[in-house]
Coordinates of C-alpha atoms in Angstrom, one line a residue:
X935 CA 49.7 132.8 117.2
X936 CA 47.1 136.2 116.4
X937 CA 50.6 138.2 117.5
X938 CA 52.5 137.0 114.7
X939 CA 50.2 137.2 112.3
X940 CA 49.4 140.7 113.1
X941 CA 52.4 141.8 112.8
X942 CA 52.9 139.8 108.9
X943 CA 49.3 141.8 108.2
X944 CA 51.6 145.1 109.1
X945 CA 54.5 144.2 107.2
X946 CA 52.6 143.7 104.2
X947 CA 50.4 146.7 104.5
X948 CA 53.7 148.5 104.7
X949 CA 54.9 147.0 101.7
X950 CA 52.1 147.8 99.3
X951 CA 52.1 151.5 100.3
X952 CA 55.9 151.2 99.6
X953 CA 54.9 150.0 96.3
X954 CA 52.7 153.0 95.7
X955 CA 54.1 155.0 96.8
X956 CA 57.2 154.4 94.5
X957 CA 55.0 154.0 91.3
X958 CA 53.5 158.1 91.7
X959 CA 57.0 159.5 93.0
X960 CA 58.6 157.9 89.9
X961 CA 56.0 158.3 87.1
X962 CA 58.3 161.3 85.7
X963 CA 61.1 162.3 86.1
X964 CA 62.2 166.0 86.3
X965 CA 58.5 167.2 85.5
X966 CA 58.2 165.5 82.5
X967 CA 56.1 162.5 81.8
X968 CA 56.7 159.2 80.2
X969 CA 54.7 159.4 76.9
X970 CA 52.2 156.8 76.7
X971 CA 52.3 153.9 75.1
X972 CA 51.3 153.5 71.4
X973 CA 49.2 151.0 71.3
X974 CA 47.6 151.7 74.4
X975 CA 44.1 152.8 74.6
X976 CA 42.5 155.3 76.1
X977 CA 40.2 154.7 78.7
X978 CA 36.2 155.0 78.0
X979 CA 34.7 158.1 79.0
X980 CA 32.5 158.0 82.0
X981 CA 31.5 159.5 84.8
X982 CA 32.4 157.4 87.2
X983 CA 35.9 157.7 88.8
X984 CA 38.7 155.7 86.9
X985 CA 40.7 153.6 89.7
X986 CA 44.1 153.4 88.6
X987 CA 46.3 149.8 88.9
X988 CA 47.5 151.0 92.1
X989 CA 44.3 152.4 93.5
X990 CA 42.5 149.0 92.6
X991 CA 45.9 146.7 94.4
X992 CA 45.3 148.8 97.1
X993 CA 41.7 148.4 97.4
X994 CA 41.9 144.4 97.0
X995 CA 44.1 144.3 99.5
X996 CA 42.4 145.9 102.0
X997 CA 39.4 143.9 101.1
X998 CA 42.1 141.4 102.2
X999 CA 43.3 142.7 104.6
X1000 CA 39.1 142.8 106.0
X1001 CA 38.9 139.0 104.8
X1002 CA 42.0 138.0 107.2
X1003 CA 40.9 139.8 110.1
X1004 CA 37.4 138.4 109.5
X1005 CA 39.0 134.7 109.5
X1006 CA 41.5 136.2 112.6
X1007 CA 38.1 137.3 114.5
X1008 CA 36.3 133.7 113.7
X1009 CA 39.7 132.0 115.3
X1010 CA 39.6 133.9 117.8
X1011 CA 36.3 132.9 118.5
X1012 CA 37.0 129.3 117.8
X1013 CA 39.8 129.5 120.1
X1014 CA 38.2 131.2 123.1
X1015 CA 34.8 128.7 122.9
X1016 CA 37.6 125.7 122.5
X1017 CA 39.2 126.8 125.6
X1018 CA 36.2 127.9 127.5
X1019 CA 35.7 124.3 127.2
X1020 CA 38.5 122.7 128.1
X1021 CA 38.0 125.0 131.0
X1022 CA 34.3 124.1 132.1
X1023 CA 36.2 119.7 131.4
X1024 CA 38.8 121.3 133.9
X1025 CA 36.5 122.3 136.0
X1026 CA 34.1 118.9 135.7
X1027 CA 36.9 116.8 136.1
X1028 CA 38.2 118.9 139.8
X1029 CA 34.7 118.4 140.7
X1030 CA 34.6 114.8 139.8
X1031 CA 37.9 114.2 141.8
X1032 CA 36.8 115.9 144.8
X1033 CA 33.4 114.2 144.9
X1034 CA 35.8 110.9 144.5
X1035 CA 37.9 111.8 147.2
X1036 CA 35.2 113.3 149.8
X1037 CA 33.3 109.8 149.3
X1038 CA 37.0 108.1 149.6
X1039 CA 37.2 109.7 152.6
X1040 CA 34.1 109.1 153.6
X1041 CA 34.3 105.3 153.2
X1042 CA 37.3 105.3 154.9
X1043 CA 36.1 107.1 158.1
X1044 CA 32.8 104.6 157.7
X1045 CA 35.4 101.1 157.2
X1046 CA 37.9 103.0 160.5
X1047 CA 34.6 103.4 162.3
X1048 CA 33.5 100.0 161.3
X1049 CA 36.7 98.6 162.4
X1050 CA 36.4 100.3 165.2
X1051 CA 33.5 98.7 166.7
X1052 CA 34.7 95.3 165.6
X1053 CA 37.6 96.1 167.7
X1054 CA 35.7 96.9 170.3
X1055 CA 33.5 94.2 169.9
X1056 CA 36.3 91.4 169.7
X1057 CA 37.9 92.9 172.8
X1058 CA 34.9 92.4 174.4
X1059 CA 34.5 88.9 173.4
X1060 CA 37.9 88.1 174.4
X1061 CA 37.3 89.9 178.0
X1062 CA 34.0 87.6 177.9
X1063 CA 36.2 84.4 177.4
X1064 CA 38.8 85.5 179.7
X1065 CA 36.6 85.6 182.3
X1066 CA 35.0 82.5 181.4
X1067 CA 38.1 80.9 181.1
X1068 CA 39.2 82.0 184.5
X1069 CA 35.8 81.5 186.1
X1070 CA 36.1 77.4 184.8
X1071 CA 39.7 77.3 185.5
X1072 CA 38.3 78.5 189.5
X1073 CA 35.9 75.9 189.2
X1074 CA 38.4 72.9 188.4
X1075 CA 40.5 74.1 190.7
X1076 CA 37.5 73.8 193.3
X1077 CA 36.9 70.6 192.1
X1078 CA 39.7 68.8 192.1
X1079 CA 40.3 70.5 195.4
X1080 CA 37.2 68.8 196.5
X1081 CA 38.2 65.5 194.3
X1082 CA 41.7 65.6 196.0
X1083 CA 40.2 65.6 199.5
X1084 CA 37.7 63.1 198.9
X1085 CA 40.5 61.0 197.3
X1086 CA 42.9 61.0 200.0
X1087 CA 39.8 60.5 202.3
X1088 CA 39.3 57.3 200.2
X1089 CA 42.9 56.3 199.8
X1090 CA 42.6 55.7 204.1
X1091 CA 39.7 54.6 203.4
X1092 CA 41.1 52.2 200.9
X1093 CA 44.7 51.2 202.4
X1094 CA 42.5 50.4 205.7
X1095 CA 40.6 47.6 203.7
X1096 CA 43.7 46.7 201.6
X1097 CA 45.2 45.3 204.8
X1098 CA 41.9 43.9 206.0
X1099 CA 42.0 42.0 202.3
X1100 CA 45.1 40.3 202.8
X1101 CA 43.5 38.6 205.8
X1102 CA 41.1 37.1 202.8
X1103 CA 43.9 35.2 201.2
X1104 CA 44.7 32.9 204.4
X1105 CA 43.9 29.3 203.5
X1106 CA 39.4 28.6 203.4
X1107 CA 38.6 24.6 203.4
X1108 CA 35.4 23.3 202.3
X1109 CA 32.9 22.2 204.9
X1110 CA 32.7 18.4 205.0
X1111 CA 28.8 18.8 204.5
X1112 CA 29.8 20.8 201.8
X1113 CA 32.1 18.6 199.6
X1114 CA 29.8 17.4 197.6
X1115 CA 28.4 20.5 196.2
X1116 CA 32.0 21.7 195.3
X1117 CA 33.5 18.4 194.5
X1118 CA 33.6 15.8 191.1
X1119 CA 33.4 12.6 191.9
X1120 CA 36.9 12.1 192.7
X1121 CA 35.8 14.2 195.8
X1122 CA 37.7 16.8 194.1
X1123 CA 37.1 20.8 194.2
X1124 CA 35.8 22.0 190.6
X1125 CA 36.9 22.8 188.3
X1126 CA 40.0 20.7 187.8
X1127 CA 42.3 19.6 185.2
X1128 CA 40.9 20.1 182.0
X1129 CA 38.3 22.7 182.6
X1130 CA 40.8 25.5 183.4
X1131 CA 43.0 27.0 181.1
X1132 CA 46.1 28.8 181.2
X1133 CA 46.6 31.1 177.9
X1134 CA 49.7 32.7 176.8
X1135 CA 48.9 35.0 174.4
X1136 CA 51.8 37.8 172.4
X1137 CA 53.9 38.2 169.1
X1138 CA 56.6 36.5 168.2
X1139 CA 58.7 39.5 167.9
X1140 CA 62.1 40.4 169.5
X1141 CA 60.9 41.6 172.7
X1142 CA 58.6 38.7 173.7
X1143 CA 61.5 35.9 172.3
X1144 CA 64.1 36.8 174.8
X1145 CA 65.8 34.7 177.3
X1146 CA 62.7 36.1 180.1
X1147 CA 59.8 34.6 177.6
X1148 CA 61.3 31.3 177.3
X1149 CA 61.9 30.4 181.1
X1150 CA 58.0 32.1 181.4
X1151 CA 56.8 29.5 179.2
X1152 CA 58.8 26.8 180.8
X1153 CA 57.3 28.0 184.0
X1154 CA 53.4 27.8 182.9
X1155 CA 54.4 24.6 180.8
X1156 CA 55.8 22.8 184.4
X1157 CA 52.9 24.3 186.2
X1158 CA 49.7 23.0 184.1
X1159 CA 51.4 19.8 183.3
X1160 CA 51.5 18.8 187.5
X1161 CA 48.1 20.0 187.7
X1162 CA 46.8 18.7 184.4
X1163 CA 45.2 22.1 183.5
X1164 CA 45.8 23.1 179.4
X1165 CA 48.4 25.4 178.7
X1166 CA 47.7 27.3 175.3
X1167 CA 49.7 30.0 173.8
X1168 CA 48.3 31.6 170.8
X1169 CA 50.6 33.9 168.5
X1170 CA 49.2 37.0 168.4
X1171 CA 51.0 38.5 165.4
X1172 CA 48.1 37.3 163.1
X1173 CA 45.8 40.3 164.5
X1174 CA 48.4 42.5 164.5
X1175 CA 48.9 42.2 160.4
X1176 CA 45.0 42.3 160.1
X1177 CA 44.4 45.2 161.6
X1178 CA 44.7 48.4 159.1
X1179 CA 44.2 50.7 162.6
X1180 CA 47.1 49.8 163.8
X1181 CA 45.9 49.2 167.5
X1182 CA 48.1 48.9 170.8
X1183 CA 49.0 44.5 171.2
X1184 CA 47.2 45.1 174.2
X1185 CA 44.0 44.6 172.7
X1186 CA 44.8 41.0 170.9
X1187 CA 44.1 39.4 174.2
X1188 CA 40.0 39.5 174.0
X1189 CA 40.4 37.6 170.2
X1190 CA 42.9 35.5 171.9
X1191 CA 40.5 34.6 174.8
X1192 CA 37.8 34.4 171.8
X1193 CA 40.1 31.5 170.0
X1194 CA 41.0 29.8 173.2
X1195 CA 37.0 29.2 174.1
X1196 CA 36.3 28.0 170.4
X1197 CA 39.4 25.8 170.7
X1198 CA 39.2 24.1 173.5
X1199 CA 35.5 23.4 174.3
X1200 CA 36.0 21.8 177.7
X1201 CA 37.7 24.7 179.6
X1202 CA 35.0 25.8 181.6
X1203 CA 37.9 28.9 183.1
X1204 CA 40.7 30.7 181.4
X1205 CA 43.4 32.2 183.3
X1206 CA 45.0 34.6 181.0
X1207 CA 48.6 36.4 181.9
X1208 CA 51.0 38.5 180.0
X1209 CA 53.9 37.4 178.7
X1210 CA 55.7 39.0 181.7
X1211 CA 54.0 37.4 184.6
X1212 CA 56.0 34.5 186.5
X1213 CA 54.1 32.0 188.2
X1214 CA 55.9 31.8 191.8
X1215 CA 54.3 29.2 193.6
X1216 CA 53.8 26.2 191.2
X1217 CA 52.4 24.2 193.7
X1218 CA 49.1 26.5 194.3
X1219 CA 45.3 24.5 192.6
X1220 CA 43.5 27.0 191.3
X1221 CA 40.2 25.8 192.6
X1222 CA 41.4 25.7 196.4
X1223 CA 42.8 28.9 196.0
X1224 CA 40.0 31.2 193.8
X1225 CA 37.6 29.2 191.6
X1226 CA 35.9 27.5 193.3
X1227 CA 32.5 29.1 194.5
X1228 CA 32.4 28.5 197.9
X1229 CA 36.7 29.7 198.1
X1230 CA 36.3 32.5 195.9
X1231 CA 32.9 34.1 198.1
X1232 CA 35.4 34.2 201.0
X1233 CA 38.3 35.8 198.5
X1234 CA 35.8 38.8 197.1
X1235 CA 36.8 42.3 198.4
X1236 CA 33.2 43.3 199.4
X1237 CA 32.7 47.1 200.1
X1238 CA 35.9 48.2 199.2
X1239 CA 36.0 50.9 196.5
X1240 CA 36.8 50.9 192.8
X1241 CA 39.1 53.1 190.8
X1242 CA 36.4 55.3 187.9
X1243 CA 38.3 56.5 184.7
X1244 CA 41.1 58.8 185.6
X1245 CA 42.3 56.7 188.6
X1246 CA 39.8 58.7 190.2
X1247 CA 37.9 57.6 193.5
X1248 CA 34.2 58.8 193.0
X1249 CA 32.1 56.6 195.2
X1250 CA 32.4 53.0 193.0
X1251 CA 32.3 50.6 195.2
X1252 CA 32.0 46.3 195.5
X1253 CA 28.8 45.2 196.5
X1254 CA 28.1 44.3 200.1
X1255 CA 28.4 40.3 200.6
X1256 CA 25.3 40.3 201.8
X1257 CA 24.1 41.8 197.9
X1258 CA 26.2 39.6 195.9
X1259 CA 25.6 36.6 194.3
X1260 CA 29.2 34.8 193.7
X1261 CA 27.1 32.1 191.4
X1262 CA 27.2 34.8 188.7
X1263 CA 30.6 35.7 188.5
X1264 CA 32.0 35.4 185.1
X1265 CA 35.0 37.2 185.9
X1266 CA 38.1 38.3 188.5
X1267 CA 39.9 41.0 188.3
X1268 CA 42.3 42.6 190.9
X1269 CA 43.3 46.3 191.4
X1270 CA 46.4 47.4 192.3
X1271 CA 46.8 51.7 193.0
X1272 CA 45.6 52.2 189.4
X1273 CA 42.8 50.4 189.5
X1274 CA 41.3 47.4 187.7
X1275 CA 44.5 46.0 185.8
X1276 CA 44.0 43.2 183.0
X1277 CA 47.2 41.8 182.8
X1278 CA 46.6 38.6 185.1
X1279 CA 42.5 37.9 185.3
X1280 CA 40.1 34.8 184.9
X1281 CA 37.4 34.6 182.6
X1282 CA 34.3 31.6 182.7
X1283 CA 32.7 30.5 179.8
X1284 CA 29.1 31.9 179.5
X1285 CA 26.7 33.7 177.9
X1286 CA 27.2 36.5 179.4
X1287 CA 31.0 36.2 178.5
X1288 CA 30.2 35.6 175.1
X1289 CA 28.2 39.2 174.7
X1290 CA 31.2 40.9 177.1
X1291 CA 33.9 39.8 174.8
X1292 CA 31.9 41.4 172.1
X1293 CA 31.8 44.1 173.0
X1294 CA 35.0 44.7 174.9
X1295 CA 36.8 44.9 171.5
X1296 CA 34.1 46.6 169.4
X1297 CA 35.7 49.2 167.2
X1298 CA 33.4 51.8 169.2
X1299 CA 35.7 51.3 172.3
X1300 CA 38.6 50.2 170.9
X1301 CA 39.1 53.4 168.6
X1302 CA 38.5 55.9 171.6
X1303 CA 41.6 57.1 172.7
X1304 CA 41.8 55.0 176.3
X1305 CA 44.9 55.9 178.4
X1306 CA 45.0 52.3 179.3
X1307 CA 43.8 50.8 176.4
X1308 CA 41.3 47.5 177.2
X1309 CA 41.6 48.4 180.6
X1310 CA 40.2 51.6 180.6
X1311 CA 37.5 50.2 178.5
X1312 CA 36.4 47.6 180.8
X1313 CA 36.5 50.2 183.3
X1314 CA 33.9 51.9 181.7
X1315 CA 31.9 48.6 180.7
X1316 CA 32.2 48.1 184.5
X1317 CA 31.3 51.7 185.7
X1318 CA 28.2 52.0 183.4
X1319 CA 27.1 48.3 182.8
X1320 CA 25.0 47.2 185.4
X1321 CA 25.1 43.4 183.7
X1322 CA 28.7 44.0 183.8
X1323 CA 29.3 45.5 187.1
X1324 CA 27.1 42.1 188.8
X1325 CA 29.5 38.8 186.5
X1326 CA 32.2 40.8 187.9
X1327 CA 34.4 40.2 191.4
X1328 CA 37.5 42.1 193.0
X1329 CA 39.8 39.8 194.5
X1330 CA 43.2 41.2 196.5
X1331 CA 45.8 42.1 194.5
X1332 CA 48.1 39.4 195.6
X1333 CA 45.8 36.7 194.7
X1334 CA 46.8 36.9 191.2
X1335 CA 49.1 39.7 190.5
X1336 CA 51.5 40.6 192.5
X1337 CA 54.2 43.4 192.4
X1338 CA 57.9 43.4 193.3
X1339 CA 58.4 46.0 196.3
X1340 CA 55.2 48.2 195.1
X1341 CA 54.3 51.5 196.6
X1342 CA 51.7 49.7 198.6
X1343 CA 52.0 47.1 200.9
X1344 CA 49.2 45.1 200.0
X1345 CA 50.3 44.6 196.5
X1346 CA 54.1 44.1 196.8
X1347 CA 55.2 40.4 196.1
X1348 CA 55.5 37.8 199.3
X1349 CA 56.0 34.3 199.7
X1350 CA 54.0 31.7 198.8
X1351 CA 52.2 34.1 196.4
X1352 CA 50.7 32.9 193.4
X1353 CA 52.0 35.1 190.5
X1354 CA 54.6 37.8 190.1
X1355 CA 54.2 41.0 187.4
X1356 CA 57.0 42.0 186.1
X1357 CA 55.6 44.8 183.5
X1358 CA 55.1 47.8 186.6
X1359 CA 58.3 49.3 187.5
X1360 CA 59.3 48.8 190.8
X1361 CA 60.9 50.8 193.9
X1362 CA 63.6 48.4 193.5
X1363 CA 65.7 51.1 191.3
X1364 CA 69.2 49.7 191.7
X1365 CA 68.1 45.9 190.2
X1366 CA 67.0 45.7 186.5
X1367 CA 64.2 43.3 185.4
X1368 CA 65.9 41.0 184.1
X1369 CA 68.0 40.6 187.5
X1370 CA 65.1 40.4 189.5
X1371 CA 63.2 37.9 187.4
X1372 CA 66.2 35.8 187.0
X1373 CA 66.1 35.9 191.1
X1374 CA 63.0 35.0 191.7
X1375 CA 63.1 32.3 188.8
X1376 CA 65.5 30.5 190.9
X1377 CA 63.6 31.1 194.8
X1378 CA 60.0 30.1 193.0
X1379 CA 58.5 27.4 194.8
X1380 CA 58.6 24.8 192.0
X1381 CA 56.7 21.5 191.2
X1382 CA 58.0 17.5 192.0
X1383 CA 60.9 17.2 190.1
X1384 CA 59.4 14.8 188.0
X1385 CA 57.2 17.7 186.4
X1386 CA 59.7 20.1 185.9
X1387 CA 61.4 20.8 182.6
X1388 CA 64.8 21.1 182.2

């Protein structure tokens, strides 16, 4: 920009002295002068110097000439503080982005190191957990080590007594001197006939309205009408539709046993069975076999022990005969290798009764994930109930609830026994359920003919 006009400034001073320079070469020609004009005047006398029109062009325009260097010189100036400036901005600005960057980098050494330490930190915790992971996993180990040894300890233990107990289902009689005590006065053993009950209890959907179910009921029906006991069934698919929680059928038995007692006010005993439980010797009295006080004291498996939660053996054990009083049982239960099992049991009417079936099926219990449902849960009523533990007896497992060819000999099925459960799968792989309980429909020891049902 101050280049070019520069050089314009030069070209025009050239110009003008062209211009002059022309005018006083050519004001004559030849040595002669132009005579002067006519009418013009001549100039005052004075003494100071007379500029002529070229002398004054010149002098203007190097006053000018002065003016535009004066303006060039201010530019300039202008120019030089504009980019002095926009050098010191320049300047700010690469300091400002280098303070940015050092604190950028500063943060991000600070969030590394930070992350750092949290690394270090987590590892830490995780090597923590590890090692209390493993040290608890050397524990359990340890323990059920130590469970496993005292369970097989218990499971000789326990097979010992099994076979001792089936020595406690040989026939008992009544002392003569005795009779009276356990006897109506049809010098009959209590209870009888109407004061025992035999409840059927389950839906009325496809599984439990098969062939099996009907020759079941025809059994119980044959069996209670010969010895003049009640045979209820009660169908369960009323609590099933009521209850919004959707719970296993397995726990519509206690309302069932509930309905039965309000139903039927003079059964003093219930005997309730699942559906799938045959009743193989029809000719068997309830009272001679188990209900009665005096039979079913010489029937209790004293001292033997009792499956805890887990089908774990942890020390649980009957009372000794000489610490139980059989005047307060309320109920009878048998275990087979599981434990306690629900599915053929007798229950008195009591008080005591009345507060167990309570709170057997109180939401509290029957909401807790069980892996045996209400049996589990009576388990634990039975385990941490002292009232509980003392209505309650353990009778052999063949007293009520036999299996067919079972892993243990003391609760496989034999002759003459009472009842037959056909829900436990059985050793017996190469016969299906419904072949065996067709067979043993057929070999049960039936009633007179006059009882049975066609």
């Amino acid at each position: 920009m101050r280049l070019s006009q520069t050089v314009f400034l030069a070209c025009s001073a050239a110009a003008i002295l062209a211009t002059i320079w022309y005018m006083a070469a050519f004001n004559s020609i030849d040595g002669v002068k132009w005579p002067a004009s006519p009418n013009r005047k001549a100039p005052p006398k004075t003494d100071t110097p007379v500029l002529s029109d070229t002398e004054k062009q010149l002098e203007r325009l190097m006053e000018a000439i002065h003016q535009k260097n004066e303006e060039l010189g201010i530019k300039e100036s202008l120019v030089k503080e504009k980019e002095e400036a926009l050098a010191e901005m320049e300047h700010q600005r690469k300091v400002e982005i280098a303070a940015q960057e050092a604190k950028a980098k500063k943060e991000e050494e600070e969030k590394a190191e930070r992350k750092k330490k949290m690394k270090e930190l987590a590892d830490e915790i995780k090597k923590k957990q590890k090692e209390e992971e493993e040290k608890k996993k050397k524990q359990r180990e340890d323990e059920e080590k130590e469970r496993k040894r005292l369970s097989d300890a218990f499971w000789l233990i326990r097979e010992r007594l099994a076979k001792e107990e089936a020595g406690l289902l040989r026939p008992v009689e009544v002392p003569q001197e005795l009779r009276d005590k356990y006897t109506d006065d049809n010098n009959k053993l209590v209870p009888n006939s109407k004061q025992v009950l035999l409840l059927s209890a389950f839906n009325n959907s496809a599984e439990s309205s098969d062939n099996m179910t009907r020759k079941v009921m025809i059994n119980r029906d044959e069996y209670c009408k010969y010895h003049g006991y009640t045979h209820l069934f009660i169908n369960t698919t009323r609590y099933i539709k009521q209850d919004q929680n959707q719970r296993s059928p397995r726990w519509w038995k206690i309302p069932a046993i509930k309905e039965a007692f309000k139903k039927h006010p003079e059964a003093e005993w219930i005997w309730y069975a699942d559906y799938d439980i045959m009743i193989t010797n029809e000719m068997v009295d309830l009272a001679q076999h188990l209900l009665n006080p005096y039979i079913l004291a010489e029937r209790i498996t004293y001292g033997s022990p009792v499956n805890s939660l887990g089908d774990q053996l942890d020390g649980l054990r009957v009372p000794p005969r000489d610490h139980f009083d059989v005047n307060k049982v309320d109920i009878i239960f048998s275990q087979d290798f599981f434990g306690i099992n629900t599915a053929s049991f007798f229950i008195r009417r009591s008080v005591f009764t009345e507060f167990l079936l309570d709170i057997w099926d109180d939401p509290f219990f029957m909401d807790k994930e069980w892996l045996r449902e209400e049996q589990d849960a009576f388990v634990f009523l039975y385990q941490h109930y002292k009232v509980v533990f003392e209505h309650t007896a353990i009778v052999p497992q063949r007293g009520i609830n036999s299996y067919h060819k079972y892993k243990t000999e003391t609760g496989s099925w034999q002759k003459d026994d009472l009842a037959l459960n056909f829900a436990v799968p059985s050793e017996d792989e190469k016969r299906s359920t419904k072949e065996l309980f067709d067979t043993y429909f057929i070999i049960r020891k039936k009633v007179p003919e006059e009882f049975q049902i066609n």
